[in-house]
Amino acid sequence: NAGVMQNPRHLVRRRGQEARLRCSPMKGHSHVYWYRQLPEEGLKFMVYLQKENIIDESGMPKERFSAEFPKEGPSILRIQQVVRGDSAAYFCASTGVRNIQYFGAGTRLSVL
Amino acid sequence: SQQGEEDPQALSIQEGENATMNCSYKTSINNLQWYRQNSGRGLVHLILIRSNEREKHSGRLRVTLDTSKKSSSLLITASRAADTASYFCATDGMETSGSRLTFGEGTQLTVNP
């Protein structure tokens, strides 16, 4: 399957734990975007990365959130010391030509 | 208000009818795209229209763009129950970096068999 792969699909964490969300872009894509979706809302941009570079992190909360896209391996969105308000669906997208973003199935984070 | 607002928020129609969803935005754009999201799933790209285009068709989908009014519409003709989903417009603007997309809040479409 050459699509955008996200794992895990569902993640349950207790308050104060760390959440690590992974995204493998489509084959041949080197640009990755992370978005967050709260229930009944649209997607909100978080961060845009290329291999080994953060291009735009203007949508990332100032604390506890970080993202990376190493030379080898998937992109990682890391949330430290999770709180209930972090519960959401987190989507990753990668781009090819014409700025069309191809989305993964998302990771649904539930913080207890 | 937010960049990328769809209306209506929810739309319920009978199978075979046409569904029209509207989207407004605030800043200048390069492209406007429409995506579909089934409940609990990821987004599927439907159609992209460039800022210099006024209308585009793809199968049963018709998208219009009016840059003077900063608005777009998505028309689904001869709807089917399987069209039931949320529909989002998304813009990539001249003022934002790369292909970062700004999404509206979506229209929840229900097509009743």
PDB file of C-alpha atoms in Angstrom:
ATOM      1  CA  ASN A   1       0.000   0.000   0.000  1.00  0.00           C
ATOM      2  CA  ALA A   2       1.652   3.210  -1.150  1.00  0.00           C
ATOM      3  CA  GLY A   3      -0.660   5.501   0.833  1.00  0.00           C
ATOM      4  CA  VAL A   4       0.127   7.642   3.859  1.00  0.00           C
ATOM      5  CA  MET A   5       0.441   5.341   6.834  1.00  0.00           C
ATOM      6  CA  GLN A   6      -0.259   6.451  10.363  1.00  0.00           C
ATOM      7  CA  ASN A   7       0.052   4.434  13.508  1.00  0.00           C
ATOM      8  CA  PRO A   8      -1.301   3.703  15.887  1.00  0.00           C
ATOM      9  CA  ARG A   9      -4.901   4.205  14.749  1.00  0.00           C
ATOM     10  CA  HIS A  10      -6.051   4.589  18.325  1.00  0.00           C
ATOM     11  CA  LEU A  11      -3.978   5.612  21.307  1.00  0.00           C
ATOM     12  CA  VAL A  12      -5.101   5.829  24.899  1.00  0.00           C
ATOM     13  CA  ARG A  13      -2.991   7.677  27.436  1.00  0.00           C
ATOM     14  CA  ARG A  14      -3.440   8.801  31.005  1.00  0.00           C
ATOM     15  CA  ARG A  15      -2.861  12.393  31.941  1.00  0.00           C
ATOM     16  CA  GLY A  16       0.850  13.123  32.264  1.00  0.00           C
ATOM     17  CA  GLN A  17       2.000  10.349  29.934  1.00  0.00           C
ATOM     18  CA  GLU A  18       3.677  10.836  26.571  1.00  0.00           C
ATOM     19  CA  ALA A  19       2.053  10.198  23.212  1.00  0.00           C
ATOM     20  CA  ARG A  20       4.076   9.403  20.098  1.00  0.00           C
ATOM     21  CA  LEU A  21       2.286   9.420  16.775  1.00  0.00           C
ATOM     22  CA  ARG A  22       3.968   8.147  13.638  1.00  0.00           C
ATOM     23  CA  CYS A  23       3.470   8.978   9.991  1.00  0.00           C
ATOM     24  CA  SER A  24       5.067   7.471   6.913  1.00  0.00           C
ATOM     25  CA  PRO A  25       4.425   9.600   3.813  1.00  0.00           C
ATOM     26  CA  MET A  26       3.560   8.237   0.418  1.00  0.00           C
ATOM     27  CA  LYS A  27       6.464   6.798  -1.487  1.00  0.00           C
ATOM     28  CA  GLY A  28       8.409   9.573  -3.127  1.00  0.00           C
ATOM     29  CA  HIS A  29       6.939  12.338  -0.951  1.00  0.00           C
ATOM     30  CA  SER A  30       9.284  14.280   1.265  1.00  0.00           C
ATOM     31  CA  HIS A  31       6.896  16.886   2.676  1.00  0.00           C
ATOM     32  CA  VAL A  32       4.763  16.063   5.675  1.00  0.00           C
ATOM     33  CA  TYR A  33       2.020  18.069   7.368  1.00  0.00           C
ATOM     34  CA  TRP A  34       0.360  17.396  10.707  1.00  0.00           C
ATOM     35  CA  TYR A  35      -3.170  18.549  11.500  1.00  0.00           C
ATOM     36  CA  ARG A  36      -5.395  18.210  14.537  1.00  0.00           C
ATOM     37  CA  GLN A  37      -9.143  17.723  14.418  1.00  0.00           C
ATOM     38  CA  LEU A  38     -11.376  18.214  17.418  1.00  0.00           C
ATOM     39  CA  PRO A  39     -14.837  16.603  17.366  1.00  0.00           C
ATOM     40  CA  GLU A  40     -17.288  18.271  14.991  1.00  0.00           C
ATOM     41  CA  GLU A  41     -14.616  20.653  13.730  1.00  0.00           C
ATOM     42  CA  GLY A  42     -12.367  21.046  10.719  1.00  0.00           C
ATOM     43  CA  LEU A  43      -8.680  20.276  10.646  1.00  0.00           C
ATOM     44  CA  LYS A  44      -6.248  22.785  12.129  1.00  0.00           C
ATOM     45  CA  PHE A  45      -2.698  23.007  10.815  1.00  0.00           C
ATOM     46  CA  MET A  46       0.055  22.199  13.286  1.00  0.00           C
ATOM     47  CA  VAL A  47       3.400  21.765  11.549  1.00  0.00           C
ATOM     48  CA  TYR A  48       5.005  21.346   8.138  1.00  0.00           C
ATOM     49  CA  LEU A  49       8.220  19.364   7.794  1.00  0.00           C
ATOM     50  CA  GLN A  50      10.606  18.259   5.133  1.00  0.00           C
ATOM     51  CA  LYS A  51      13.260  15.644   5.708  1.00  0.00           C
ATOM     52  CA  GLU A  52      15.349  16.780   8.698  1.00  0.00           C
ATOM     53  CA  ASN A  53      13.817  20.279   8.646  1.00  0.00           C
ATOM     54  CA  ILE A  54      10.887  21.989  10.293  1.00  0.00           C
ATOM     55  CA  ILE A  55       9.582  24.476   7.753  1.00  0.00           C
ATOM     56  CA  ASP A  56       6.559  25.929   9.561  1.00  0.00           C
ATOM     57  CA  GLU A  57       5.550  25.154  13.126  1.00  0.00           C
ATOM     58  CA  SER A  58       3.277  28.143  13.609  1.00  0.00           C
ATOM     59  CA  GLY A  59       0.318  25.911  14.485  1.00  0.00           C
ATOM     60  CA  MET A  60       2.092  23.980  17.204  1.00  0.00           C
ATOM     61  CA  PRO A  61       1.314  24.718  20.847  1.00  0.00           C
ATOM     62  CA  LYS A  62       4.309  26.377  22.467  1.00  0.00           C
ATOM     63  CA  GLU A  63       4.818  23.695  25.072  1.00  0.00           C
ATOM     64  CA  ARG A  64       4.716  19.894  25.228  1.00  0.00           C
ATOM     65  CA  PHE A  65       4.403  19.392  21.452  1.00  0.00           C
ATOM     66  CA  SER A  66       7.264  18.595  19.111  1.00  0.00           C
ATOM     67  CA  ALA A  67       7.671  17.066  15.683  1.00  0.00           C
ATOM     68  CA  GLU A  68      10.483  15.598  13.673  1.00  0.00           C
ATOM     69  CA  PHE A  69      11.011  14.023  10.286  1.00  0.00           C
ATOM     70  CA  PRO A  70      14.369  12.252  10.330  1.00  0.00           C
ATOM     71  CA  LYS A  71      16.392  11.289   7.301  1.00  0.00           C
ATOM     72  CA  GLU A  72      15.370   7.696   7.829  1.00  0.00           C
ATOM     73  CA  GLY A  73      12.057   6.542   9.220  1.00  0.00           C
ATOM     74  CA  PRO A  74       8.660   8.086   9.785  1.00  0.00           C
ATOM     75  CA  SER A  75       7.721  11.531  10.960  1.00  0.00           C
ATOM     76  CA  ILE A  76       6.947  11.633  14.675  1.00  0.00           C
ATOM     77  CA  LEU A  77       4.548  13.943  16.491  1.00  0.00           C
ATOM     78  CA  ARG A  78       5.336  13.851  20.180  1.00  0.00           C
ATOM     79  CA  ILE A  79       3.098  15.146  22.936  1.00  0.00           C
ATOM     80  CA  GLN A  80       4.583  15.212  26.400  1.00  0.00           C
ATOM     81  CA  GLN A  81       2.583  15.222  29.623  1.00  0.00           C
ATOM     82  CA  VAL A  82      -0.729  14.855  27.841  1.00  0.00           C
ATOM     83  CA  VAL A  83      -3.851  16.551  29.172  1.00  0.00           C
ATOM     84  CA  ARG A  84      -7.509  15.831  28.434  1.00  0.00           C
ATOM     85  CA  GLY A  85      -7.630  18.733  26.003  1.00  0.00           C
ATOM     86  CA  ASP A  86      -5.138  16.917  23.777  1.00  0.00           C
ATOM     87  CA  SER A  87      -7.790  14.311  22.971  1.00  0.00           C
ATOM     88  CA  ALA A  88      -8.394  14.631  19.251  1.00  0.00           C
ATOM     89  CA  ALA A  89      -7.751  13.016  15.902  1.00  0.00           C
ATOM     90  CA  TYR A  90      -4.305  13.788  14.518  1.00  0.00           C
ATOM     91  CA  PHE A  91      -3.876  13.563  10.773  1.00  0.00           C
ATOM     92  CA  CYS A  92      -0.756  13.481   8.704  1.00  0.00           C
ATOM     93  CA  ALA A  93      -0.619  14.404   5.036  1.00  0.00           C
ATOM     94  CA  SER A  94       2.086  14.282   2.401  1.00  0.00           C
ATOM     95  CA  THR A  95       2.270  16.168  -0.868  1.00  0.00           C
ATOM     96  CA  GLY A  96       3.234  15.304  -4.349  1.00  0.00           C
ATOM     97  CA  VAL A  97       2.615  17.457  -7.359  1.00  0.00           C
ATOM     98  CA  ARG A  98       0.053  20.255  -7.556  1.00  0.00           C
ATOM     99  CA  ASN A  99      -0.147  20.773  -3.812  1.00  0.00           C
ATOM    100  CA  ILE A 100      -2.663  17.969  -3.388  1.00  0.00           C
ATOM    101  CA  GLN A 101      -2.309  16.603   0.098  1.00  0.00           C
ATOM    102  CA  TYR A 102      -2.870  12.915   0.649  1.00  0.00           C
ATOM    103  CA  PHE A 103      -4.053  12.104   4.129  1.00  0.00           C
ATOM    104  CA  GLY A 104      -3.518   9.151   6.372  1.00  0.00           C
ATOM    105  CA  ALA A 105      -6.370   7.561   8.298  1.00  0.00           C
ATOM    106  CA  GLY A 106      -5.384   9.455  11.427  1.00  0.00           C
ATOM    107  CA  THR A 107      -4.540   8.613  15.011  1.00  0.00           C
ATOM    108  CA  ARG A 108      -7.302   9.076  17.547  1.00  0.00           C
ATOM    109  CA  LEU A 109      -5.802  10.052  20.862  1.00  0.00           C
ATOM    110  CA  SER A 110      -7.869   9.650  23.993  1.00  0.00           C
ATOM    111  CA  VAL A 111      -6.522  11.035  27.253  1.00  0.00           C
ATOM    112  CA  LEU A 112      -8.096   9.577  30.356  1.00  0.00           C
TER     113      LEU A 112
ATOM    114  CA  SER B   1     -14.524  34.417  11.858  1.00  0.00           C
ATOM    115  CA  GLN B   2     -12.364  31.604  10.567  1.00  0.00           C
ATOM    116  CA  GLN B   3     -10.808  31.300   7.129  1.00  0.00           C
ATOM    117  CA  GLY B   4     -12.793  28.736   5.212  1.00  0.00           C
ATOM    118  CA  GLU B   5     -16.347  28.617   6.428  1.00  0.00           C
ATOM    119  CA  GLU B   6     -18.810  26.192   4.944  1.00  0.00           C
ATOM    120  CA  ASP B   7     -22.523  26.497   4.909  1.00  0.00           C
ATOM    121  CA  PRO B   8     -24.793  24.893   5.634  1.00  0.00           C
ATOM    122  CA  GLN B   9     -23.305  23.137   8.633  1.00  0.00           C
ATOM    123  CA  ALA B  10     -25.599  20.195   7.991  1.00  0.00           C
ATOM    124  CA  LEU B  11     -27.623  19.158   4.970  1.00  0.00           C
ATOM    125  CA  SER B  12     -30.088  16.288   4.678  1.00  0.00           C
ATOM    126  CA  ILE B  13     -31.492  15.280   1.293  1.00  0.00           C
ATOM    127  CA  GLN B  14     -33.101  12.339  -0.456  1.00  0.00           C
ATOM    128  CA  GLU B  15     -31.226  10.037  -2.772  1.00  0.00           C
ATOM    129  CA  GLY B  16     -31.260  11.357  -6.318  1.00  0.00           C
ATOM    130  CA  GLU B  17     -31.442  15.012  -5.285  1.00  0.00           C
ATOM    131  CA  ASN B  18     -28.597  17.469  -5.776  1.00  0.00           C
ATOM    132  CA  ALA B  19     -26.549  18.759  -2.848  1.00  0.00           C
ATOM    133  CA  THR B  20     -24.916  22.169  -2.827  1.00  0.00           C
ATOM    134  CA  MET B  21     -22.375  23.234  -0.237  1.00  0.00           C
ATOM    135  CA  ASN B  22     -20.762  26.635  -0.021  1.00  0.00           C
ATOM    136  CA  CYS B  23     -17.437  27.817   1.303  1.00  0.00           C
ATOM    137  CA  SER B  24     -16.157  31.311   2.001  1.00  0.00           C
ATOM    138  CA  TYR B  25     -12.633  32.386   2.775  1.00  0.00           C
ATOM    139  CA  LYS B  26     -10.895  35.586   3.732  1.00  0.00           C
ATOM    140  CA  THR B  27      -7.385  35.829   2.311  1.00  0.00           C
ATOM    141  CA  SER B  28      -6.004  35.550  -1.215  1.00  0.00           C
ATOM    142  CA  ILE B  29      -5.470  31.991  -2.331  1.00  0.00           C
ATOM    143  CA  ASN B  30      -3.480  29.945  -4.805  1.00  0.00           C
ATOM    144  CA  ASN B  31      -5.856  26.997  -4.874  1.00  0.00           C
ATOM    145  CA  LEU B  32      -9.032  25.793  -3.242  1.00  0.00           C
ATOM    146  CA  GLN B  33      -9.656  22.132  -2.652  1.00  0.00           C
ATOM    147  CA  TRP B  34     -12.595  20.065  -1.496  1.00  0.00           C
ATOM    148  CA  TYR B  35     -12.155  17.010   0.670  1.00  0.00           C
ATOM    149  CA  ARG B  36     -14.538  14.376   1.922  1.00  0.00           C
ATOM    150  CA  GLN B  37     -14.372  12.629   5.276  1.00  0.00           C
ATOM    151  CA  ASN B  38     -16.410   9.625   6.238  1.00  0.00           C
ATOM    152  CA  SER B  39     -17.144   9.295   9.930  1.00  0.00           C
ATOM    153  CA  GLY B  40     -14.051   8.283  11.850  1.00  0.00           C
ATOM    154  CA  ARG B  41     -11.877   8.156   8.753  1.00  0.00           C
ATOM    155  CA  GLY B  42      -9.219  10.233   7.022  1.00  0.00           C
ATOM    156  CA  LEU B  43      -9.780  12.819   4.337  1.00  0.00           C
ATOM    157  CA  VAL B  44     -10.102  11.985   0.686  1.00  0.00           C
ATOM    158  CA  HIS B  45      -9.216  14.581  -1.908  1.00  0.00           C
ATOM    159  CA  LEU B  46     -12.077  15.311  -4.301  1.00  0.00           C
ATOM    160  CA  ILE B  47     -11.129  18.206  -6.517  1.00  0.00           C
ATOM    161  CA  LEU B  48      -8.743  21.155  -6.764  1.00  0.00           C
ATOM    162  CA  ILE B  49      -9.563  24.443  -8.443  1.00  0.00           C
ATOM    163  CA  ARG B  50      -6.928  27.072  -9.100  1.00  0.00           C
ATOM    164  CA  SER B  51      -7.463  30.738  -8.376  1.00  0.00           C
ATOM    165  CA  ASN B  52      -7.572  31.530 -12.100  1.00  0.00           C
ATOM    166  CA  GLU B  53     -10.278  28.939 -12.775  1.00  0.00           C
ATOM    167  CA  ARG B  54     -13.992  29.547 -12.383  1.00  0.00           C
ATOM    168  CA  GLU B  55     -15.495  26.106 -12.708  1.00  0.00           C
ATOM    169  CA  LYS B  56     -14.370  22.527 -12.690  1.00  0.00           C
ATOM    170  CA  HIS B  57     -16.118  19.184 -13.116  1.00  0.00           C
ATOM    171  CA  SER B  58     -15.251  15.688 -11.999  1.00  0.00           C
ATOM    172  CA  GLY B  59     -17.888  13.006 -12.483  1.00  0.00           C
ATOM    173  CA  ARG B  60     -20.923  14.024 -10.435  1.00  0.00           C
ATOM    174  CA  LEU B  61     -19.012  16.881  -8.800  1.00  0.00           C
ATOM    175  CA  ARG B  62     -19.056  20.468  -9.943  1.00  0.00           C
ATOM    176  CA  VAL B  63     -17.003  23.141  -8.213  1.00  0.00           C
ATOM    177  CA  THR B  64     -17.205  26.866  -8.808  1.00  0.00           C
ATOM    178  CA  LEU B  65     -14.888  29.564  -7.561  1.00  0.00           C
ATOM    179  CA  ASP B  66     -15.604  33.275  -7.330  1.00  0.00           C
ATOM    180  CA  THR B  67     -12.447  35.032  -6.193  1.00  0.00           C
ATOM    181  CA  SER B  68     -14.170  38.435  -6.156  1.00  0.00           C
ATOM    182  CA  LYS B  69     -16.568  37.139  -3.499  1.00  0.00           C
ATOM    183  CA  LYS B  70     -13.975  34.800  -1.976  1.00  0.00           C
ATOM    184  CA  SER B  71     -16.380  31.904  -2.202  1.00  0.00           C
ATOM    185  CA  SER B  72     -16.692  28.458  -3.701  1.00  0.00           C
ATOM    186  CA  SER B  73     -19.468  25.950  -4.074  1.00  0.00           C
ATOM    187  CA  LEU B  74     -19.487  22.183  -4.398  1.00  0.00           C
ATOM    188  CA  LEU B  75     -22.419  20.596  -6.186  1.00  0.00           C
ATOM    189  CA  ILE B  76     -23.011  16.860  -6.025  1.00  0.00           C
ATOM    190  CA  THR B  77     -25.565  15.768  -8.580  1.00  0.00           C
ATOM    191  CA  ALA B  78     -27.814  12.711  -8.382  1.00  0.00           C
ATOM    192  CA  SER B  79     -26.741  12.025  -4.813  1.00  0.00           C
ATOM    193  CA  ARG B  80     -26.413   8.533  -3.417  1.00  0.00           C
ATOM    194  CA  ALA B  81     -26.587   7.206   0.120  1.00  0.00           C
ATOM    195  CA  ALA B  82     -22.855   6.506  -0.150  1.00  0.00           C
ATOM    196  CA  ASP B  83     -22.244  10.266  -0.509  1.00  0.00           C
ATOM    197  CA  THR B  84     -23.114  10.659   3.172  1.00  0.00           C
ATOM    198  CA  ALA B  85     -20.022  12.235   4.725  1.00  0.00           C
ATOM    199  CA  SER B  86     -18.544  15.522   5.885  1.00  0.00           C
ATOM    200  CA  TYR B  87     -17.241  17.813   3.178  1.00  0.00           C
ATOM    201  CA  PHE B  88     -14.500  20.337   3.795  1.00  0.00           C
ATOM    202  CA  CYS B  89     -13.070  23.107   1.702  1.00  0.00           C
ATOM    203  CA  ALA B  90      -9.412  23.936   2.160  1.00  0.00           C
ATOM    204  CA  THR B  91      -7.331  26.787   0.850  1.00  0.00           C
ATOM    205  CA  ASP B  92      -3.642  27.262   0.441  1.00  0.00           C
ATOM    206  CA  GLY B  93      -3.010  30.933   0.603  1.00  0.00           C
ATOM    207  CA  MET B  94      -0.416  33.225  -0.800  1.00  0.00           C
ATOM    208  CA  GLU B  95       0.462  34.312   2.714  1.00  0.00           C
ATOM    209  CA  THR B  96       1.157  30.888   4.127  1.00  0.00           C
ATOM    210  CA  SER B  97       4.229  28.762   3.710  1.00  0.00           C
ATOM    211  CA  GLY B  98       4.432  25.789   1.413  1.00  0.00           C
ATOM    212  CA  SER B  99       1.184  23.970   0.820  1.00  0.00           C
ATOM    213  CA  ARG B 100      -0.216  24.446   4.294  1.00  0.00           C
ATOM    214  CA  LEU B 101      -4.004  24.105   4.079  1.00  0.00           C
ATOM    215  CA  THR B 102      -6.597  26.071   5.997  1.00  0.00           C
ATOM    216  CA  PHE B 103      -9.776  24.077   6.441  1.00  0.00           C
ATOM    217  CA  GLY B 104     -13.324  25.155   7.011  1.00  0.00           C
ATOM    218  CA  GLU B 105     -15.514  23.606   9.673  1.00  0.00           C
ATOM    219  CA  GLY B 106     -17.244  21.332   7.186  1.00  0.00           C
ATOM    220  CA  THR B 107     -20.724  20.473   5.998  1.00  0.00           C
ATOM    221  CA  GLN B 108     -22.238  17.222   7.220  1.00  0.00           C
ATOM    222  CA  LEU B 109     -24.207  15.762   4.315  1.00  0.00           C
ATOM    223  CA  THR B 110     -26.763  13.028   4.905  1.00  0.00           C
ATOM    224  CA  VAL B 111     -28.311  11.344   1.887  1.00  0.00           C
ATOM    225  CA  ASN B 112     -31.378   9.346   2.820  1.00  0.00           C
ATOM    226  CA  PRO B 113     -32.156   6.248   0.747  1.00  0.00           C
TER     227      PRO B 113
END
